[in-house]
Amino acid sequence: MSAKTKQLPMGSVLLLFLLLFCCVAFATGIRQEMLDAAVRCFTVVIPSLYAMMILTQLLTATEIWRILGKPFRWIAPHIFHMPEGCFALFLLSQFAGYPVGASILRTLYENRTLSRQNAAGLCCVCYGGGPAFLLGILGEFPQRVPCFWLIFCANLLANLLLAAILFFRHPVQMQSTAIRPIRKITPELLIASTSNAGKLLLKLCGIILCFSAFCGILEESGAFHSIAMLSGQRLSFSPVWILKSLLEISYASQLSLPFCWYLPVLAALLSFGGCCVCMQIRAAGGDLISLSRFFLIRLLAAVLSGTFCRIGMCWIPWKNAEAFQMVSAPAAAGFHKGTFFPVCMLLIMTGLLLQETDRRKPLSKTKKIGA
């Protein structure tokens, strides 16, 4: 053969065979971790993010999201060095959930509204779990309202500070300043927004299950147990759940730490988002995002969020002064078994909607051809 055959990447081949061996050898641990991950998806991720993702899709499709930046048209260019439209996207990403900001930025880059450099820079700060996901993580945590506002404001302040620093020398500029007309909310637009939100959420849950399988391998192989034994002599708590949350953020619902460390650590973890969410952002943003730069900025954001949260704790009048010596119970205990049935019905209806949407696509194409 005259054509040169491509050599197989041996590193990838060996890694896949190693993972295949681990899936067989540690099947029990993988099964348990994926079962727990499915419970977290049903009780934390889906109820917290689905409605917000649908609303975000509607705000984006109708172009209403641009109005969010109008009150900040004098502040955004001078302090945060971005136009009001980009600042509106920044605010929307803080409330919508992790992958939404990168998904919208990729669309704006493909539409040539933003340059590649500006879109890549905004992806690093248009990033947040959102209030719904944070409340899902906190569950029935005592004094949940002040804890929620403290963590959310810490994450928001960290992103604002990073945005002001990142774009100080190179302000964000929109290539296309033409304002698109605001669309009406029609049944077709509502169905399309629900379908897109369902697909995005399904991908997010799939990656959560994938990373949970990796955590199951580490748990069954004894890696986490060894870390807990080594750190038990130096620390008063086990860092295993922190390590798991760094891999997959929904594990943060099961953190157990002294109260004085619980809120700052939770704020830092939510600001970082975990490796699972970072990979999801990389997939949503495409080749816009450099993982090394993104990880570095998000780690810096985690340090800032934890610091802001720890400072803010000193200014909040906590009802029980002894709470600082208490160890928090898992936040997921606040959910009940009754949560499963409505979420299952929600998934079934979303699946039917996706099937109906895909079935109508060929029909619409044939109508256009016939016309």
Tab-separated table of C-alpha atoms in Angstrom:
chain	number	residue	atom	x	y	z
A	1	MET	CA	0.000	0.000	0.000
A	2	SER	CA	1.359	3.401	-1.009
A	3	ALA	CA	-0.608	5.351	1.570
A	4	LYS	CA	0.980	5.554	4.949
A	5	THR	CA	-1.101	4.006	7.671
A	6	LYS	CA	-1.589	6.033	10.809
A	7	GLN	CA	0.011	4.587	13.911
A	8	LEU	CA	-2.254	3.839	16.823
A	9	PRO	CA	-1.647	6.058	19.877
A	10	MET	CA	-0.266	3.457	22.273
A	11	GLY	CA	-0.901	5.654	25.309
A	12	SER	CA	-4.636	5.782	24.564
A	13	VAL	CA	-4.751	2.045	23.833
A	14	LEU	CA	-3.036	1.155	27.119
A	15	LEU	CA	-5.270	3.566	29.046
A	16	LEU	CA	-8.455	2.065	27.596
A	17	PHE	CA	-7.304	-1.491	28.378
A	18	LEU	CA	-6.394	-0.396	31.903
A	19	LEU	CA	-9.850	1.123	32.395
A	20	LEU	CA	-11.423	-2.038	31.002
A	21	PHE	CA	-9.496	-4.113	33.528
A	22	CYS	CA	-10.509	-1.766	36.363
A	23	CYS	CA	-14.174	-1.948	35.370
A	24	VAL	CA	-14.020	-5.741	35.690
A	25	ALA	CA	-11.861	-5.856	38.824
A	26	PHE	CA	-13.688	-3.135	40.762
A	27	ALA	CA	-17.230	-3.682	39.506
A	28	THR	CA	-18.722	-3.608	43.013
A	29	GLY	CA	-17.311	-0.189	43.855
A	30	ILE	CA	-18.303	1.221	40.462
A	31	ARG	CA	-21.847	-0.050	40.888
A	32	GLN	CA	-22.221	1.557	44.322
A	33	GLU	CA	-20.762	4.906	43.293
A	34	MET	CA	-22.877	5.095	40.127
A	35	LEU	CA	-25.954	4.246	42.160
A	36	ASP	CA	-25.157	7.095	44.542
A	37	ALA	CA	-24.488	9.380	41.569
A	38	ALA	CA	-27.877	8.508	40.080
A	39	VAL	CA	-29.490	9.450	43.400
A	40	ARG	CA	-27.672	12.805	43.372
A	41	CYS	CA	-28.754	13.436	39.791
A	42	PHE	CA	-32.377	12.721	40.712
A	43	THR	CA	-32.389	14.660	43.979
A	44	VAL	CA	-29.926	17.519	43.395
A	45	VAL	CA	-28.921	18.115	39.774
A	46	ILE	CA	-32.146	17.655	37.807
A	47	PRO	CA	-34.589	19.384	40.221
A	48	SER	CA	-32.148	22.266	40.710
A	49	LEU	CA	-31.046	22.985	37.135
A	50	TYR	CA	-33.779	21.873	34.744
A	51	ALA	CA	-36.201	24.772	35.204
A	52	MET	CA	-33.379	27.333	35.194
A	53	MET	CA	-31.920	25.847	31.996
A	54	ILE	CA	-35.296	26.074	30.229
A	55	LEU	CA	-35.665	29.700	31.334
A	56	THR	CA	-32.131	30.449	30.143
A	57	GLN	CA	-32.846	28.931	26.743
A	58	LEU	CA	-35.942	31.137	26.468
A	59	LEU	CA	-34.025	34.258	27.494
A	60	THR	CA	-31.366	33.496	24.896
A	61	ALA	CA	-33.741	32.602	22.066
A	62	THR	CA	-35.927	35.680	22.588
A	63	GLU	CA	-32.896	38.026	22.974
A	64	ILE	CA	-34.365	39.269	26.267
A	65	TRP	CA	-31.088	38.487	28.035
A	66	ARG	CA	-29.559	41.648	26.565
A	67	ILE	CA	-31.867	43.767	28.751
A	68	LEU	CA	-30.093	42.508	31.894
A	69	GLY	CA	-27.085	44.689	31.111
A	70	LYS	CA	-29.017	47.946	30.603
A	71	PRO	CA	-28.825	49.092	34.279
A	72	PHE	CA	-25.042	48.541	34.201
A	73	ARG	CA	-24.245	50.335	30.934
A	74	TRP	CA	-22.172	52.965	32.784
A	75	ILE	CA	-20.417	50.531	35.136
A	76	ALA	CA	-19.617	47.565	32.870
A	77	PRO	CA	-17.273	49.322	30.379
A	78	HIS	CA	-15.326	51.330	32.980
A	79	ILE	CA	-14.942	48.833	35.834
A	80	PHE	CA	-15.238	45.405	34.222
A	81	HIS	CA	-14.035	46.464	30.741
A	82	MET	CA	-16.827	44.842	28.757
A	83	PRO	CA	-19.915	46.173	26.911
A	84	GLU	CA	-23.308	45.952	28.541
A	85	GLY	CA	-24.341	43.025	26.311
A	86	CYS	CA	-21.421	40.911	27.511
A	87	PHE	CA	-22.081	41.947	31.109
A	88	ALA	CA	-25.672	40.766	30.683
A	89	LEU	CA	-24.312	37.397	29.562
A	90	PHE	CA	-21.999	37.403	32.582
A	91	LEU	CA	-24.947	37.956	34.949
A	92	LEU	CA	-27.007	35.304	33.195
A	93	SER	CA	-24.222	32.725	33.567
A	94	GLN	CA	-24.041	33.329	37.332
A	95	PHE	CA	-27.716	32.359	37.713
A	96	ALA	CA	-28.187	29.753	34.988
A	97	GLY	CA	-25.718	26.971	35.804
A	98	TYR	CA	-22.258	25.859	34.802
A	99	PRO	CA	-22.452	24.940	31.091
A	100	VAL	CA	-24.849	27.670	29.982
A	101	GLY	CA	-22.328	30.502	29.722
A	102	ALA	CA	-19.884	28.534	27.555
A	103	SER	CA	-22.712	27.306	25.326
A	104	ILE	CA	-23.984	30.856	24.652
A	105	LEU	CA	-20.441	32.179	24.100
A	106	ARG	CA	-19.760	29.507	21.523
A	107	THR	CA	-22.936	30.519	19.696
A	108	LEU	CA	-21.894	34.184	19.750
A	109	TYR	CA	-18.451	33.241	18.423
A	110	GLU	CA	-19.960	31.191	15.596
A	111	ASN	CA	-22.260	34.114	14.766
A	112	ARG	CA	-19.168	36.371	14.669
A	113	THR	CA	-20.578	38.557	17.421
A	114	LEU	CA	-17.455	37.967	19.531
A	115	SER	CA	-13.875	37.306	18.505
A	116	ARG	CA	-12.157	34.078	19.482
A	117	GLN	CA	-9.952	35.786	22.075
A	118	ASN	CA	-12.836	37.615	23.762
A	119	ALA	CA	-15.072	34.539	23.812
A	120	ALA	CA	-12.281	32.410	25.312
A	121	GLY	CA	-11.618	35.003	28.005
A	122	LEU	CA	-15.287	35.342	28.917
A	123	CYS	CA	-15.616	31.555	29.225
A	124	CYS	CA	-13.268	31.687	32.217
A	125	VAL	CA	-15.512	34.045	34.231
A	126	CYS	CA	-19.012	33.383	32.808
A	127	TYR	CA	-19.151	30.385	35.079
A	128	GLY	CA	-21.270	29.534	38.088
A	129	GLY	CA	-23.467	26.846	39.584
A	130	GLY	CA	-26.421	29.163	40.080
A	131	PRO	CA	-28.737	29.707	43.056
A	132	ALA	CA	-30.897	26.654	42.340
A	133	PHE	CA	-27.949	24.261	42.340
A	134	LEU	CA	-26.491	25.861	45.493
A	135	LEU	CA	-29.804	25.481	47.332
A	136	GLY	CA	-29.934	21.856	46.205
A	137	ILE	CA	-26.466	21.257	47.637
A	138	LEU	CA	-27.347	22.917	50.954
A	139	GLY	CA	-30.564	20.897	51.322
A	140	GLU	CA	-31.905	21.189	54.882
A	141	PHE	CA	-28.743	22.813	56.200
A	142	PRO	CA	-29.333	24.933	59.355
A	143	GLN	CA	-29.615	28.681	58.677
A	144	ARG	CA	-29.676	27.928	54.978
A	145	VAL	CA	-30.681	31.436	53.835
A	146	PRO	CA	-27.645	33.354	55.210
A	147	CYS	CA	-25.370	30.492	54.140
A	148	PHE	CA	-26.781	30.654	50.621
A	149	TRP	CA	-26.305	34.405	50.263
A	150	LEU	CA	-22.810	34.245	51.730
A	151	ILE	CA	-21.600	31.550	49.306
A	152	PHE	CA	-23.369	32.994	46.270
A	153	CYS	CA	-22.024	36.500	46.873
A	154	ALA	CA	-18.517	35.110	47.447
A	155	ASN	CA	-18.605	33.291	44.107
A	156	LEU	CA	-20.011	36.346	42.334
A	157	LEU	CA	-17.403	38.691	43.818
A	158	ALA	CA	-14.590	36.338	42.807
A	159	ASN	CA	-15.802	36.277	39.191
A	160	LEU	CA	-16.259	40.064	39.145
A	161	LEU	CA	-12.761	40.644	40.459
A	162	LEU	CA	-11.223	38.234	37.942
A	163	ALA	CA	-13.173	39.864	35.093
A	164	ALA	CA	-11.891	43.309	36.082
A	165	ILE	CA	-8.301	41.986	36.143
A	166	LEU	CA	-8.419	39.810	33.012
A	167	PHE	CA	-9.870	42.484	30.733
A	168	PHE	CA	-7.988	45.475	32.156
A	169	ARG	CA	-5.433	45.672	29.334
A	170	HIS	CA	-7.541	44.085	26.602
A	171	PRO	CA	-11.205	45.134	27.018
A	172	VAL	CA	-13.905	42.965	25.507
A	173	GLN	CA	-15.370	44.314	22.291
A	174	MET	CA	-18.332	42.999	20.343
A	175	GLN	CA	-17.666	42.722	16.615
A	176	SER	CA	-21.343	42.969	15.746
A	177	THR	CA	-23.207	45.669	17.686
A	178	ALA	CA	-26.457	45.267	15.787
A	179	ILE	CA	-29.328	44.736	18.199
A	180	ARG	CA	-31.603	41.899	17.176
A	181	PRO	CA	-35.354	42.338	17.680
A	182	ILE	CA	-36.908	40.671	20.707
A	183	ARG	CA	-38.963	37.616	19.745
A	184	LYS	CA	-42.272	36.573	21.237
A	185	ILE	CA	-42.562	33.391	23.297
A	186	THR	CA	-44.442	30.961	21.072
A	187	PRO	CA	-45.339	27.292	21.721
A	188	GLU	CA	-42.716	26.241	19.162
A	189	LEU	CA	-40.065	28.323	20.915
A	190	LEU	CA	-41.047	26.866	24.296
A	191	ILE	CA	-40.795	23.303	22.965
A	192	ALA	CA	-37.421	24.002	21.370
A	193	SER	CA	-36.081	25.556	24.598
A	194	THR	CA	-37.294	22.595	26.653
A	195	SER	CA	-35.710	20.177	24.192
A	196	ASN	CA	-32.341	21.963	24.231
A	197	ALA	CA	-32.340	22.186	28.028
A	198	GLY	CA	-33.146	18.481	28.287
A	199	LYS	CA	-30.283	17.535	25.965
A	200	LEU	CA	-27.825	19.715	27.867
A	201	LEU	CA	-28.925	18.324	31.231
A	202	LEU	CA	-28.765	14.749	29.938
A	203	LYS	CA	-25.151	15.261	28.865
A	204	LEU	CA	-24.301	16.745	32.258
A	205	CYS	CA	-25.803	13.778	34.114
A	206	GLY	CA	-23.989	11.361	31.804
A	207	ILE	CA	-20.616	12.924	32.609
A	208	ILE	CA	-21.477	12.847	36.329
A	209	LEU	CA	-22.060	9.096	36.090
A	210	CYS	CA	-18.789	8.680	34.177
A	211	PHE	CA	-16.743	10.469	36.833
A	212	SER	CA	-18.575	8.581	39.563
A	213	ALA	CA	-17.376	5.336	37.995
A	214	PHE	CA	-13.809	6.630	38.248
A	215	CYS	CA	-14.413	7.487	41.915
A	216	GLY	CA	-15.733	3.954	42.397
A	217	ILE	CA	-12.435	2.550	41.073
A	218	LEU	CA	-10.461	4.719	43.498
A	219	GLU	CA	-12.773	3.762	46.378
A	220	GLU	CA	-12.683	0.015	45.697
A	221	SER	CA	-8.931	-0.035	45.102
A	222	GLY	CA	-8.319	1.525	48.518
A	223	ALA	CA	-6.838	4.802	47.252
A	224	PHE	CA	-9.319	6.977	49.156
A	225	HIS	CA	-8.917	4.847	52.289
A	226	SER	CA	-5.142	5.298	52.188
A	227	ILE	CA	-5.535	9.067	51.848
A	228	ALA	CA	-7.941	9.135	54.792
A	229	MET	CA	-5.520	7.110	56.946
A	230	LEU	CA	-2.540	9.311	56.063
A	231	SER	CA	-4.393	12.570	56.644
A	232	GLY	CA	-6.171	11.378	59.781
A	233	GLN	CA	-3.069	11.926	61.841
A	234	ARG	CA	-2.750	15.583	60.790
A	235	LEU	CA	-6.321	16.722	60.147
A	236	SER	CA	-9.414	16.544	62.318
A	237	PHE	CA	-11.525	15.556	59.313
A	238	SER	CA	-11.194	13.279	56.300
A	239	PRO	CA	-10.406	15.038	52.991
A	240	VAL	CA	-11.892	12.216	50.918
A	241	TRP	CA	-15.162	14.038	50.215
A	242	ILE	CA	-13.217	17.158	49.259
A	243	LEU	CA	-11.183	15.121	46.756
A	244	LYS	CA	-14.358	13.563	45.389
A	245	SER	CA	-15.940	17.003	45.040
A	246	LEU	CA	-12.881	18.222	43.146
A	247	LEU	CA	-13.535	15.425	40.671
A	248	GLU	CA	-17.341	15.712	40.595
A	249	ILE	CA	-19.076	18.677	42.248
A	250	SER	CA	-22.322	16.951	43.257
A	251	TYR	CA	-20.345	15.061	45.939
A	252	ALA	CA	-20.308	18.397	47.784
A	253	SER	CA	-23.825	17.566	49.004
A	254	GLN	CA	-22.231	14.954	51.295
A	255	LEU	CA	-19.436	17.055	52.790
A	256	SER	CA	-18.937	16.689	56.527
A	257	LEU	CA	-16.681	19.372	58.012
A	258	PRO	CA	-16.532	21.668	61.035
A	259	PHE	CA	-18.844	24.594	60.474
A	260	CYS	CA	-16.036	27.153	60.385
A	261	TRP	CA	-14.533	25.319	57.395
A	262	TYR	CA	-17.688	23.974	55.770
A	263	LEU	CA	-18.896	27.201	54.135
A	264	PRO	CA	-15.498	28.426	52.818
A	265	VAL	CA	-14.630	24.989	51.433
A	266	LEU	CA	-18.069	24.673	49.839
A	267	ALA	CA	-17.738	28.151	48.296
A	268	ALA	CA	-14.306	27.265	46.893
A	269	LEU	CA	-15.518	23.944	45.479
A	270	LEU	CA	-18.559	25.531	43.826
A	271	SER	CA	-16.397	28.270	42.328
A	272	PHE	CA	-14.015	25.673	40.868
A	273	GLY	CA	-16.822	23.357	39.758
A	274	GLY	CA	-14.845	20.136	39.712
A	275	CYS	CA	-13.050	18.342	36.891
A	276	CYS	CA	-16.355	16.896	35.659
A	277	VAL	CA	-17.894	20.326	35.053
A	278	CYS	CA	-14.655	21.649	33.549
A	279	MET	CA	-14.739	18.851	30.980
A	280	GLN	CA	-18.384	19.678	30.295
A	281	ILE	CA	-17.441	23.329	29.763
A	282	ARG	CA	-14.664	22.240	27.410
A	283	ALA	CA	-17.179	20.208	25.420
A	284	ALA	CA	-19.735	23.051	25.374
A	285	GLY	CA	-17.199	25.707	24.406
A	286	GLY	CA	-15.340	23.572	21.879
A	287	ASP	CA	-11.829	24.600	20.910
A	288	LEU	CA	-12.393	28.082	22.356
A	289	ILE	CA	-11.208	26.962	25.782
A	290	SER	CA	-7.660	26.092	26.781
A	291	LEU	CA	-7.958	23.654	29.673
A	292	SER	CA	-4.681	24.709	31.303
A	293	ARG	CA	-5.664	28.390	31.380
A	294	PHE	CA	-9.222	27.576	32.418
A	295	PHE	CA	-8.085	25.360	35.321
A	296	LEU	CA	-5.641	28.009	36.514
A	297	ILE	CA	-8.235	30.792	36.533
A	298	ARG	CA	-10.877	28.651	38.211
A	299	LEU	CA	-8.420	27.536	40.914
A	300	LEU	CA	-7.662	31.208	41.565
A	301	ALA	CA	-11.410	31.885	41.693
A	302	ALA	CA	-11.777	29.066	44.243
A	303	VAL	CA	-9.153	30.638	46.509
A	304	LEU	CA	-10.836	34.050	46.245
A	305	SER	CA	-14.314	32.615	46.906
A	306	GLY	CA	-13.158	30.699	49.965
A	307	THR	CA	-11.392	33.792	51.317
A	308	PHE	CA	-14.391	36.074	50.741
A	309	CYS	CA	-16.696	33.536	52.373
A	310	ARG	CA	-14.454	33.150	55.425
A	311	ILE	CA	-14.300	36.940	55.857
A	312	GLY	CA	-18.060	37.237	55.449
A	313	MET	CA	-18.686	34.657	58.178
A	314	CYS	CA	-17.251	37.079	60.728
A	315	TRP	CA	-19.916	39.684	59.898
A	316	ILE	CA	-23.001	37.437	60.073
A	317	PRO	CA	-24.732	37.192	63.490
A	318	TRP	CA	-25.143	33.419	63.760
A	319	LYS	CA	-27.966	32.327	66.039
A	320	ASN	CA	-25.959	29.623	67.799
A	321	ALA	CA	-22.415	30.513	68.794
A	322	GLU	CA	-21.605	26.821	69.297
A	323	ALA	CA	-22.287	26.160	65.595
A	324	PHE	CA	-18.635	26.810	64.830
A	325	GLN	CA	-17.712	23.640	66.741
A	326	MET	CA	-20.429	21.510	65.149
A	327	VAL	CA	-19.828	19.149	62.257
A	328	SER	CA	-22.385	19.535	59.487
A	329	ALA	CA	-24.551	16.614	58.486
A	330	PRO	CA	-24.773	15.613	54.819
A	331	ALA	CA	-26.954	18.124	53.041
A	332	ALA	CA	-28.492	15.413	50.876
A	333	ALA	CA	-30.359	14.156	53.946
A	334	GLY	CA	-32.836	16.960	53.386
A	335	PHE	CA	-34.305	15.191	50.352
A	336	HIS	CA	-37.045	12.613	50.578
A	337	LYS	CA	-37.845	9.516	48.584
A	338	GLY	CA	-40.912	11.246	47.210
A	339	THR	CA	-38.611	13.330	45.032
A	340	PHE	CA	-37.965	10.390	42.703
A	341	PHE	CA	-41.434	10.000	41.230
A	342	PRO	CA	-41.951	13.545	39.880
A	343	VAL	CA	-38.378	13.624	38.552
A	344	CYS	CA	-38.910	10.276	36.781
A	345	MET	CA	-42.103	11.576	35.210
A	346	LEU	CA	-40.242	14.756	34.206
A	347	LEU	CA	-37.556	12.696	32.461
A	348	ILE	CA	-40.143	10.546	30.676
A	349	MET	CA	-41.970	13.623	29.386
A	350	THR	CA	-38.680	15.173	28.272
A	351	GLY	CA	-37.774	11.976	26.424
A	352	LEU	CA	-41.107	11.958	24.643
A	353	LEU	CA	-40.636	15.614	23.754
A	354	LEU	CA	-37.158	14.955	22.334
A	355	GLN	CA	-38.499	12.047	20.305
A	356	GLU	CA	-41.345	14.151	18.945
A	357	THR	CA	-38.960	16.989	18.065
A	358	ASP	CA	-36.597	14.659	16.191
A	359	ARG	CA	-39.517	13.048	14.380
A	360	ARG	CA	-40.786	16.400	13.109
A	361	LYS	CA	-37.436	17.504	11.710
A	362	PRO	CA	-37.540	15.253	8.604
A	363	LEU	CA	-41.138	16.265	7.993
A	364	SER	CA	-40.236	19.947	7.970
A	365	LYS	CA	-37.393	19.279	5.520
A	366	THR	CA	-39.638	17.366	3.133
A	367	LYS	CA	-42.172	20.197	3.202
A	368	LYS	CA	-39.489	22.672	2.225
A	369	ILE	CA	-38.335	20.429	-0.621
A	370	GLY	CA	-41.899	19.886	-1.850
A	371	ALA	CA	-42.610	23.580	-1.724
